[in-house]
XYZ file of C-alpha atoms in Angstrom:
727
model
C 120.422 133.024 195.565
C 122.730 135.505 197.387
C 121.541 138.824 195.886
C 118.437 138.312 197.521
C 120.171 138.670 200.959
C 120.440 142.951 200.518
C 116.418 142.742 200.484
C 114.583 144.155 203.815
C 111.986 141.745 204.974
C 108.874 143.338 203.145
C 110.551 143.786 199.758
C 111.918 139.634 200.283
C 108.457 138.802 201.004
C 106.952 140.341 197.855
C 109.727 139.011 195.702
C 108.873 135.523 196.907
C 105.311 135.467 196.218
C 104.586 133.428 193.563
C 101.116 132.235 193.767
C 98.580 134.284 192.303
C 97.701 138.225 191.221
C 99.445 140.634 193.821
C 100.085 144.067 194.036
C 102.931 145.700 195.636
C 102.188 149.304 196.867
C 105.555 150.786 196.531
C 105.908 154.394 198.583
C 108.633 156.765 197.472
C 111.859 155.888 197.599
C 111.033 152.427 198.943
C 113.243 150.738 196.494
C 110.605 150.076 193.899
C 112.918 149.355 191.161
C 115.065 146.943 192.981
C 112.159 144.913 194.203
C 111.043 144.484 190.537
C 114.405 143.741 189.020
C 115.255 141.338 191.551
C 111.910 139.641 191.147
C 112.460 139.443 187.537
C 116.089 137.629 188.573
C 114.266 135.658 190.928
C 111.938 134.117 188.314
C 114.295 132.876 185.732
C 117.117 131.944 188.648
C 114.502 129.533 189.646
C 114.287 127.981 186.405
C 110.313 128.345 186.381
C 110.377 131.243 183.994
C 112.231 131.378 180.725
C 112.929 134.943 180.219
C 110.881 135.112 176.866
C 107.962 133.870 178.738
C 108.045 137.221 180.914
C 106.403 140.312 180.000
C 107.580 143.438 182.283
C 105.855 146.580 181.127
C 107.142 150.193 181.961
C 106.156 153.636 181.438
C 109.814 154.957 179.843
C 112.425 153.307 178.106
C 115.175 154.653 180.352
C 113.352 152.606 183.205
C 112.882 149.891 180.956
C 116.616 149.884 179.602
C 118.253 150.202 183.129
C 116.282 147.327 184.612
C 117.118 144.987 181.904
C 120.947 145.759 182.045
C 120.627 145.233 185.917
C 118.760 141.428 185.150
C 121.484 140.599 182.780
C 123.956 141.355 185.446
C 122.342 139.221 187.999
C 121.430 136.319 185.831
C 123.070 136.270 182.764
C 122.826 137.319 178.747
C 120.143 134.771 178.579
C 118.314 137.852 180.380
C 118.375 139.676 177.123
C 115.219 137.921 175.862
C 112.608 139.129 178.439
C 109.982 141.309 176.432
C 110.592 144.212 178.713
C 109.508 147.718 177.569
C 106.957 150.232 177.438
C 103.462 149.323 177.274
C 103.778 151.304 173.768
C 107.028 149.850 172.607
C 105.949 146.246 173.435
C 102.508 146.737 171.870
C 103.873 148.287 168.885
C 106.490 145.088 168.382
C 103.210 142.916 168.440
C 101.091 145.083 166.028
C 104.067 145.605 163.490
C 104.160 141.405 163.798
C 100.399 140.944 162.840
C 99.743 144.415 161.121
C 98.461 142.644 158.181
C 95.189 140.868 160.265
C 94.322 144.835 160.731
C 94.859 145.862 157.267
C 98.008 147.528 158.058
C 101.312 147.355 156.378
C 104.040 146.185 159.139
C 106.020 149.062 158.239
C 103.473 151.488 159.704
C 104.385 154.949 160.520
C 104.024 156.064 164.620
C 102.570 159.893 164.801
C 103.797 161.894 167.689
C 101.702 164.854 169.126
C 102.971 167.221 166.412
C 102.129 164.755 163.943
C 98.325 164.191 164.853
C 98.219 167.950 165.056
C 99.077 168.606 161.440
C 96.823 165.769 160.171
C 93.994 167.314 162.272
C 94.633 170.541 160.616
C 94.755 168.762 157.355
C 91.283 167.117 157.877
C 89.869 170.262 158.862
C 90.780 172.304 156.045
C 89.680 169.679 153.789
C 86.033 169.454 155.641
C 85.730 173.185 155.445
C 85.584 173.418 159.000
C 86.610 176.322 160.679
C 84.792 177.291 163.953
C 86.316 179.673 166.235
C 85.760 177.454 169.291
C 87.978 174.545 167.137
C 91.523 174.657 166.671
C 93.625 171.930 165.206
C 95.432 171.763 168.570
C 92.055 171.633 171.091
C 90.808 169.054 168.512
C 93.543 166.574 168.937
C 93.643 166.791 172.756
C 89.933 165.884 172.560
C 90.458 163.057 170.145
C 93.367 161.950 172.346
C 91.061 162.169 175.069
C 88.258 160.265 173.781
C 90.927 157.284 172.551
C 92.416 156.966 176.008
C 89.115 156.438 177.114
C 87.893 154.377 174.284
C 85.270 155.927 172.991
C 85.082 155.759 168.792
C 83.458 158.510 166.854
C 80.094 156.401 166.737
C 79.923 155.987 170.214
C 80.897 159.871 170.869
C 78.125 160.845 168.389
C 75.676 158.337 169.975
C 76.237 159.362 173.287
C 78.129 162.543 173.654
C 77.713 165.180 170.796
C 74.692 167.517 171.464
C 76.099 170.906 170.489
C 77.750 171.824 166.996
C 81.049 172.344 168.412
C 80.645 168.742 169.630
C 79.167 167.457 166.240
C 81.836 168.686 164.171
C 84.176 166.887 166.295
C 82.663 163.627 165.300
C 83.051 164.802 161.417
C 86.547 165.263 162.169
C 87.788 162.593 164.379
C 85.989 160.082 161.949
C 87.978 161.411 159.145
C 91.078 161.607 161.099
C 90.936 158.078 161.714
C 90.301 157.382 158.163
C 93.335 159.372 156.904
C 95.434 157.618 159.375
C 94.316 153.863 158.157
C 95.015 155.215 154.362
C 98.466 156.828 155.682
C 99.041 153.232 156.711
C 99.729 155.311 160.226
C 98.771 155.243 163.899
C 99.018 157.503 166.566
C 100.511 157.126 170.015
C 96.423 156.101 171.163
C 96.352 153.639 168.273
C 99.289 151.863 169.931
C 96.784 150.971 172.814
C 93.851 150.890 171.060
C 94.675 148.538 167.899
C 95.873 145.805 169.697
C 92.583 145.457 171.738
C 90.722 145.173 168.146
C 93.025 142.800 166.921
C 92.488 140.857 170.171
C 88.591 141.231 170.033
C 88.686 140.350 166.262
C 91.269 137.106 166.572
C 91.476 134.950 169.296
C 94.133 132.780 167.556
C 96.183 135.523 167.811
C 95.236 136.400 171.876
C 95.620 132.768 172.802
C 99.574 133.013 170.904
C 100.330 135.900 173.320
C 98.596 134.263 176.378
C 100.835 131.174 175.658
C 103.768 133.373 175.181
C 103.214 135.576 178.380
C 103.610 133.323 181.767
C 104.514 135.926 184.013
C 103.436 139.544 183.608
C 105.310 142.244 185.586
C 103.675 146.049 185.498
C 105.621 148.833 186.597
C 103.674 152.270 187.831
C 100.614 150.703 187.843
C 98.987 153.961 188.976
C 99.645 155.577 185.910
C 97.766 153.169 183.538
C 94.623 154.321 181.649
C 91.830 152.120 180.747
C 93.070 150.783 177.672
C 95.994 149.486 179.259
C 94.091 148.136 182.044
C 92.091 146.419 179.636
C 94.903 145.146 177.648
C 96.269 143.494 181.143
C 92.638 141.973 181.879
C 93.020 140.478 178.434
C 96.312 138.730 178.601
C 96.135 137.507 182.446
C 94.286 133.999 183.245
C 94.152 132.046 185.910
C 97.454 130.384 184.169
C 99.094 133.338 183.998
C 100.463 135.232 186.769
C 100.044 138.914 187.528
C 102.517 141.482 189.845
C 101.826 145.040 189.513
C 104.213 147.503 191.843
C 102.864 151.115 192.428
C 102.220 153.991 194.614
C 99.169 155.703 194.864
C 100.363 158.630 196.150
C 102.434 159.263 193.032
C 99.598 158.790 190.454
C 99.813 162.537 188.735
C 98.484 161.659 185.189
C 95.192 161.955 185.256
C 95.090 164.690 182.703
C 96.322 162.045 180.215
C 94.144 159.385 181.137
C 95.535 157.707 183.887
C 93.132 156.158 185.810
C 93.890 155.527 189.794
C 91.276 153.534 190.356
C 93.186 150.619 188.641
C 95.280 150.458 191.472
C 92.502 151.525 193.884
C 90.108 148.876 193.132
C 92.944 145.995 192.477
C 91.613 143.733 194.890
C 88.400 144.080 193.276
C 89.342 143.668 190.030
C 91.630 140.526 190.738
C 89.646 138.455 193.472
C 92.322 136.614 195.994
C 94.726 138.917 194.846
C 97.347 139.727 197.959
C 98.812 143.452 198.853
C 102.489 143.850 199.864
C 103.160 147.207 201.202
C 106.650 148.831 201.033
C 106.987 151.613 203.654
C 110.993 151.963 204.515
C 112.050 154.930 202.888
C 115.891 154.859 201.628
C 116.374 158.139 200.060
C 114.657 160.941 201.972
C 115.838 162.255 205.348
C 113.414 162.258 208.239
C 112.144 165.769 207.860
C 111.510 165.429 204.380
C 109.110 162.183 204.767
C 107.644 163.881 207.448
C 106.648 166.855 205.601
C 105.447 164.680 202.790
C 103.295 162.685 204.665
C 101.584 165.547 206.316
C 100.661 166.527 203.035
C 99.623 163.316 201.350
C 97.256 162.642 204.364
C 95.010 165.087 203.297
C 93.795 163.203 200.517
C 91.283 160.882 201.121
C 91.051 158.035 198.391
C 93.926 156.315 199.107
C 95.667 152.959 199.817
C 96.940 153.498 203.593
C 100.612 153.141 204.666
C 103.084 154.951 206.305
C 106.712 155.958 205.278
C 109.373 155.388 207.296
C 113.154 156.077 207.490
C 116.210 154.956 209.305
C 118.140 158.220 207.740
C 119.021 160.678 210.141
C 116.687 163.956 210.720
C 118.132 166.218 207.961
C 117.770 169.846 207.292
C 114.605 171.864 207.892
C 112.291 172.764 204.709
C 113.148 175.944 203.908
C 110.240 178.057 202.315
C 110.976 181.579 200.930
C 109.091 184.307 200.238
C 110.255 186.411 197.268
C 108.823 189.456 195.618
C 108.492 188.341 192.529
C 109.405 185.972 189.630
C 112.959 187.872 189.097
C 113.618 187.700 192.715
C 112.721 184.161 193.160
C 115.226 183.178 190.536
C 117.863 185.509 192.161
C 117.214 184.251 195.455
C 117.584 180.256 193.937
C 120.604 181.270 192.112
C 122.542 183.047 195.176
C 121.067 179.481 197.422
C 122.683 177.227 194.895
C 125.869 178.935 194.816
C 125.849 178.624 198.502
C 124.896 175.009 198.696
C 127.585 173.786 196.378
C 130.249 176.147 197.929
C 129.491 174.822 201.931
C 128.646 171.380 201.097
C 131.077 170.373 198.465
C 128.301 169.626 195.715
C 128.455 169.392 191.960
C 125.749 171.216 189.921
C 123.892 168.194 189.180
C 122.985 167.376 192.916
C 120.385 169.604 192.428
C 117.268 170.018 190.590
C 114.731 173.080 190.033
C 111.314 171.931 189.331
C 108.368 173.988 188.468
C 104.454 173.188 187.547
C 104.281 174.894 184.451
C 107.041 175.221 181.560
C 106.790 178.805 181.384
C 107.868 179.480 184.644
C 111.702 178.249 183.544
C 112.110 181.641 181.412
C 113.048 183.672 184.812
C 115.053 180.985 186.075
C 116.729 180.391 182.982
C 118.166 183.928 182.536
C 119.444 183.848 186.409
C 121.277 180.881 185.931
C 122.635 182.123 182.735
C 123.708 185.652 184.583
C 125.009 183.991 187.615
C 127.237 181.758 185.187
C 125.659 178.549 186.689
C 125.598 175.673 184.293
C 121.815 174.061 183.477
C 120.028 171.982 181.561
C 116.328 171.412 180.709
C 114.560 168.368 180.476
C 111.333 167.909 178.975
C 111.728 171.483 176.615
C 111.958 171.053 172.825
C 113.040 167.129 172.585
C 116.092 165.951 170.149
C 113.455 164.157 167.792
C 110.643 167.041 168.196
C 112.878 169.864 166.468
C 112.139 170.741 163.108
C 115.039 169.825 161.221
C 115.174 166.513 162.750
C 111.397 165.747 162.161
C 112.335 167.051 158.426
C 115.044 164.544 158.318
C 112.894 161.579 160.073
C 109.937 162.411 157.373
C 112.413 161.424 154.399
C 113.070 158.214 156.218
C 109.487 157.782 157.137
C 108.518 158.012 153.260
C 111.606 156.062 151.963
C 109.944 152.971 153.898
C 106.069 154.064 153.748
C 105.146 155.588 150.549
C 101.662 155.854 152.085
C 102.387 157.954 154.826
C 100.981 161.352 153.603
C 101.714 163.941 156.373
C 105.280 163.154 155.991
C 105.314 163.872 152.555
C 103.514 167.160 152.575
C 106.273 167.875 155.240
C 109.027 167.496 152.276
C 107.579 167.943 149.407
C 108.661 171.454 149.576
C 111.928 170.979 152.014
C 114.499 172.070 150.700
C 112.579 174.375 148.710
C 112.350 172.976 144.959
C 109.418 175.274 143.963
C 106.554 173.042 144.688
C 103.896 175.645 146.528
C 100.839 175.192 149.142
C 98.504 176.151 146.004
C 100.439 173.132 143.999
C 99.827 170.724 146.482
C 96.295 171.597 146.809
C 95.663 170.647 143.594
C 97.899 167.399 143.605
C 95.607 166.770 147.127
C 92.611 167.126 145.074
C 93.626 165.210 142.174
C 94.569 162.258 144.588
C 91.110 162.293 146.374
C 89.300 162.337 143.209
C 90.758 159.226 142.115
C 91.132 157.736 145.303
C 94.898 157.580 145.131
C 97.865 158.148 147.189
C 99.846 161.563 147.216
C 102.845 159.691 146.265
C 101.320 157.743 143.334
C 99.866 161.260 142.233
C 103.208 162.417 141.803
C 104.123 160.186 138.949
C 100.631 161.029 137.390
C 101.827 165.010 138.003
C 101.575 165.735 134.361
C 97.905 164.823 134.304
C 96.837 167.464 136.716
C 96.801 170.040 134.389
C 96.267 173.103 137.313
C 99.552 172.654 138.145
C 102.023 174.754 135.818
C 104.453 173.084 133.551
C 107.648 174.030 135.232
C 106.052 172.714 138.887
C 105.467 169.827 137.115
C 109.215 169.143 136.472
C 110.126 169.860 140.040
C 107.512 167.344 141.228
C 108.442 164.671 139.008
C 112.557 165.681 139.926
C 111.405 165.052 143.525
C 109.957 161.925 142.857
C 112.488 160.453 140.631
C 114.946 161.338 144.389
C 112.288 159.732 146.268
C 112.584 156.461 143.795
C 116.219 156.345 143.883
C 116.638 156.001 147.805
C 113.679 153.593 147.973
C 115.542 151.140 145.741
C 118.785 152.082 147.724
C 117.630 151.299 151.392
C 117.879 147.546 150.477
C 121.615 148.198 149.550
C 122.973 150.831 151.791
C 123.255 150.491 155.292
C 120.941 152.804 157.477
C 123.879 155.051 157.998
C 125.180 155.375 154.615
C 122.005 155.948 153.351
C 121.076 158.940 155.600
C 124.329 160.370 154.970
C 124.485 159.816 150.962
C 120.509 161.521 151.082
C 121.994 164.393 153.437
C 124.634 165.232 150.862
C 121.824 165.241 147.658
C 119.546 167.305 149.630
C 122.358 169.737 150.708
C 120.509 170.494 154.191
C 123.864 170.823 156.045
C 125.698 173.248 153.407
C 122.233 175.117 153.252
C 122.609 175.543 157.349
C 126.101 176.441 156.941
C 125.667 179.373 154.327
C 123.008 180.608 155.780
C 125.418 181.230 158.758
C 122.616 182.412 161.779
C 123.254 181.277 165.111
C 119.807 179.464 164.303
C 121.484 177.566 161.536
C 124.301 176.725 162.582
C 122.285 175.511 165.854
C 120.268 173.003 163.419
C 123.014 172.623 161.402
C 124.583 170.886 164.751
C 122.292 168.731 165.281
C 121.805 167.331 162.122
C 125.325 166.038 162.486
C 124.241 164.785 166.024
C 120.966 163.072 164.089
C 124.074 161.495 161.939
C 126.332 160.537 164.539
C 123.420 158.968 166.219
C 122.345 156.603 163.028
C 126.072 155.496 162.935
C 126.111 154.558 166.448
C 122.724 152.682 166.117
C 123.991 150.647 163.022
C 127.188 149.834 165.345
C 125.061 148.092 167.950
C 122.665 146.979 165.976
C 124.342 145.795 162.283
C 121.013 144.429 160.935
C 118.838 147.720 161.600
C 116.724 148.995 158.994
C 114.916 152.025 158.460
C 112.297 150.643 159.827
C 113.841 149.647 163.124
C 115.370 153.002 163.813
C 112.075 154.415 163.408
C 110.481 152.102 165.563
C 113.069 153.487 167.887
C 112.867 157.024 167.453
C 109.146 157.346 167.580
C 109.150 156.258 170.777
C 111.552 158.353 172.574
C 110.475 160.446 175.825
C 112.945 163.542 176.608
C 113.565 161.554 180.225
C 115.063 158.856 178.029
C 117.595 161.216 176.719
C 118.692 162.355 179.996
C 122.295 162.797 180.866
C 123.276 161.597 183.846
C 126.984 162.820 184.228
C 126.601 166.350 182.965
C 127.363 168.757 185.525
C 124.808 171.319 185.963
C 121.529 172.103 187.304
C 118.511 170.350 186.147
C 115.458 172.416 185.901
C 112.054 170.065 184.728
C 108.468 170.242 185.383
C 107.621 167.854 188.025
C 105.711 165.495 186.268
C 109.130 165.423 184.175
C 110.826 164.589 187.755
C 108.382 161.652 188.552
C 110.935 158.701 189.089
C 114.406 160.509 189.526
C 116.087 161.849 192.966
C 118.384 164.209 194.133
C 120.502 165.763 196.799
C 118.795 168.927 196.661
C 115.340 170.243 195.557
C 113.842 173.405 194.868
C 110.176 173.511 194.126
C 108.940 176.965 193.110
C 105.999 178.537 192.267
C 103.956 177.620 194.946
C 101.218 180.050 194.814
C 97.471 179.616 194.442
C 96.147 179.560 190.609
C 100.227 178.090 189.872
C 100.708 175.054 192.189
C 97.858 173.933 192.808
C 96.883 175.326 189.252
C 93.728 176.650 188.689
C 90.999 174.379 187.554
C 89.684 177.620 185.516
C 92.801 177.692 183.221
C 93.244 173.662 183.190
C 90.111 171.779 183.513
C 91.840 168.595 183.912
C 93.613 169.320 187.385
C 92.109 168.771 190.782
C 93.303 169.312 194.243
C 93.909 165.391 194.901
C 96.133 165.158 191.803
C 97.548 168.430 192.530
C 98.578 167.662 196.167
C 99.866 164.203 194.846
C 101.875 166.424 192.576
C 103.563 168.096 195.555
C 104.105 164.808 197.404
C 105.924 163.672 194.291
C 108.301 167.355 194.217
C 109.036 166.939 198.170
C 109.995 162.973 197.789
C 112.429 163.785 194.858
C 114.784 165.223 197.601
C 117.439 163.623 199.857
C 118.569 166.137 201.861
C 117.054 168.992 201.306
C 114.145 170.999 199.874
C 113.870 174.977 199.078
C 109.980 175.889 198.599
C 109.861 179.375 197.032
C 106.252 181.732 196.278
C 106.348 185.445 195.192
C 104.343 187.688 195.998
C 103.578 188.933 192.439
C 104.373 187.274 188.928
C 104.007 188.800 185.515
C 101.497 186.475 184.170
C 99.267 186.736 180.829
C 100.961 190.068 180.100
C 100.244 191.536 183.675
C 101.261 191.804 186.977
C 99.232 189.416 189.134
C 99.294 189.600 192.879
C 99.660 186.088 194.155
C 98.872 184.045 197.201
C 100.630 181.313 198.659
C 99.848 178.318 197.849
C 97.287 176.013 200.246
C 99.895 173.076 200.300
C 102.189 175.456 202.805
C 99.304 175.716 204.897
C 99.152 171.979 205.238
C 103.032 171.345 205.958
C 103.930 169.864 209.505
C 104.898 173.038 211.323
C 107.811 171.266 212.774
C 109.445 170.339 209.516
C 109.688 173.860 207.909
C 111.415 177.353 208.140
C 110.713 180.697 206.910
C 112.955 182.710 205.348
C 111.636 186.437 203.481
C 113.867 186.978 200.422
C 111.629 189.349 199.120
C 112.991 193.086 198.194
C 111.252 194.988 200.881
C 114.171 196.711 201.779
C 115.953 199.123 199.364
C 117.388 197.422 196.580
C 120.960 197.973 195.921
C 121.811 199.847 192.459
C 123.724 196.744 191.201
C 120.716 194.826 192.059
C 118.491 196.923 190.483
C 120.007 197.238 187.538
C 119.950 193.657 187.266
C 116.061 193.261 187.483
C 115.138 196.244 185.276
C 117.458 194.554 182.474
C 115.774 191.237 182.987
C 112.230 192.832 182.824
C 113.398 194.488 179.817
C 114.612 191.726 177.957
C 111.428 189.489 179.380
C 108.776 191.712 178.398
C 109.810 193.940 175.811
C 107.707 191.963 173.320
C 104.280 191.408 175.636
C 102.282 194.209 174.358
C 101.958 192.877 170.710
C 98.975 194.386 170.005
C 99.380 198.061 169.110
C 96.079 198.235 167.415
C 93.580 197.749 170.361
C 95.939 198.427 173.588
C 92.583 198.457 175.610
C 92.509 194.382 174.933
C 95.780 193.077 176.686
C 96.982 189.629 177.435
C 95.955 189.293 181.079
C 92.834 191.597 180.672
C 89.761 190.431 182.714
C 86.722 190.626 179.925
C 83.089 190.423 180.231
C 81.340 188.268 177.571
C 77.228 188.769 177.041
C 76.864 184.915 176.601
C 79.989 183.217 178.265
C 80.372 185.611 181.278
C 83.499 186.559 182.934
C 87.123 185.583 181.731
C 90.837 186.164 181.070
C 92.472 186.790 178.148
C 94.980 184.188 177.495
C 96.421 185.120 174.011
C 95.881 187.671 170.978
C 96.884 187.034 167.473
C 96.788 189.016 164.689
C 95.511 192.704 163.879
C 92.778 194.484 162.701
C 89.434 192.111 161.439
C 91.395 189.029 161.779
C 92.328 189.410 165.560
C 91.706 186.717 167.475
C 91.431 186.449 171.108
C 91.620 183.109 173.362
C 89.907 183.714 176.561
C 89.651 181.179 179.442
C 85.978 181.798 180.827
C 85.014 180.639 184.435
C 82.034 178.817 183.262
C 82.803 177.716 179.723
C 86.128 177.269 179.973
C 88.659 178.480 177.380
C 87.351 179.932 173.698
C 88.617 181.076 170.390
C 86.953 184.425 169.488
C 87.040 187.162 166.737
C 87.470 190.424 168.722
C 85.626 192.344 165.831
C 82.536 190.538 167.129
C 83.196 189.134 170.361
C 82.202 192.106 171.824
C 84.690 191.618 175.188
C 84.064 194.690 177.529
C 87.025 194.918 180.070
C 85.578 193.904 183.575
């Protein structure tokens, strides 16, 4: 097979091996994707495995799509029959085929995080739970964490729930799962848990898929969680071959359940497993590689490997000390212009990486001022925008009338005079008779608490939905959506409002309609179900446009798997990078160090690292100390540059700063009634001790304060009763 001739010796050995479970430890930039792609092509080309008997699991749709295209190029169109996709998309496909065995309908809805938070909020309201320490966001995060650890409501109640807070979570968790089932819906975590439930309850189904898949390959194995690991163990028998590829040094998703021990314990979990190491880096210069190596070697629990490269030494890393985040942004913009001009680069050759999303604000302002084009990856994703989710909700209800969350979202959108009070009365009626909210709409005239005028509005809305439920079998997906939008008058509504925001929403809806038309052309038999299945699993990185000539701004987590000639790693200060565990209990130094390693190894030629002496955080100026990671770097790999404004600032530059500060922080002191309590203030609580105010909402007696306490985590308190004292 001629294509194998392009592989190096270590890569070729890994591709050819076919005698049992094996793990390919692939260092950053070592050609991991090529090895995985060529291995799949080799398996098909050898004639030993049909495409449909190969299951290849990835962590992004983008990676899966690119790999499948490359395999098709190597072995022909038959490769399109490979089962390749993300864990969630492949398992959703299996669940739709087997849904009835679990009591679901195949057209079940898939709830994203926002949908889940909304459902948690509705559950808390129905259960009349309003503890200060519980918010819908925090409860949803806890439920997701428990599901990732495969802990059911009953398990949590019996083994963990001690406090009133925890017992309330049990109550919400149990009702949340019940509502999901009643809504014929699953959340993202269910897409991993329900297959385990299915396979445990029906051995025939498990045997069916064991017979289907003869070779299983897993990309980014270091990112697998407990549920994903269990599914792999269920699928894998002595007859089924297993190949996993990953890099423990790039395990950076512990906060969402990823377990690095899945990789570290591979030989223990799969006896007689063979380990291959890909250590030649094709991406980065020697200097960048040495710098990254000097960082990651500080971690103890890891698979030993030493990356090397035949690339040239390249430039030293540049560490820039800045006065504050505005100076940091200014210095970066200035460096970008210089690099683009002197090295004849395009803007899309450059990425600016940050640890937390809030860092992007100053950077965006500086880039706009300097007229440098940029795009943000991982901001508000297209399919998560309100106007798009509203339309998706209509499509969800048309195909799944039990989806109560989606129905609630569109009940009064566009406005049709059905208020929250009337909706609450309809929900109470539905619960009392144990019927769905959709069915209740047909019987709204029986809900005597709802005014006659509103009953008529509900009836009209039900007739509209019924019309499109009937039409979905007659019209194409594109025709149905377009006709529905016309009848609802959504585009007209946004245009008549004629504000920058409404016009942007108008354009987004048009873009959605264009996307649906394109999807229909590419998939002539596409139904609402197939479209919804596709968009429900889209991630921010999947829609990244590599051709757009602009600077890329993104978190380091979003950057994993990408590469750029020049990379800026920003905000390298203690409490930001590494993130302070007081403000993020899921962070730990080993994982933060791996994250720093990932940031450095995104770069091919040059790395700029910036840190600020002070930074506006939590509503006040905080004086920062540089990240410990800078002191862990091999001294021979970097040079330091003082970009801070210690000298006199020119009039033009001072005006630049003043204007940026004015724009950015006019609204920070939003609590006019209690000026003593500000975001960022350090406070003392009689019970919880020392903490820092993260957020203040409301005024007067209803003012709520979110405080990150050093020993008790984040608490949400009513200011009136909290009796907080300034530290």
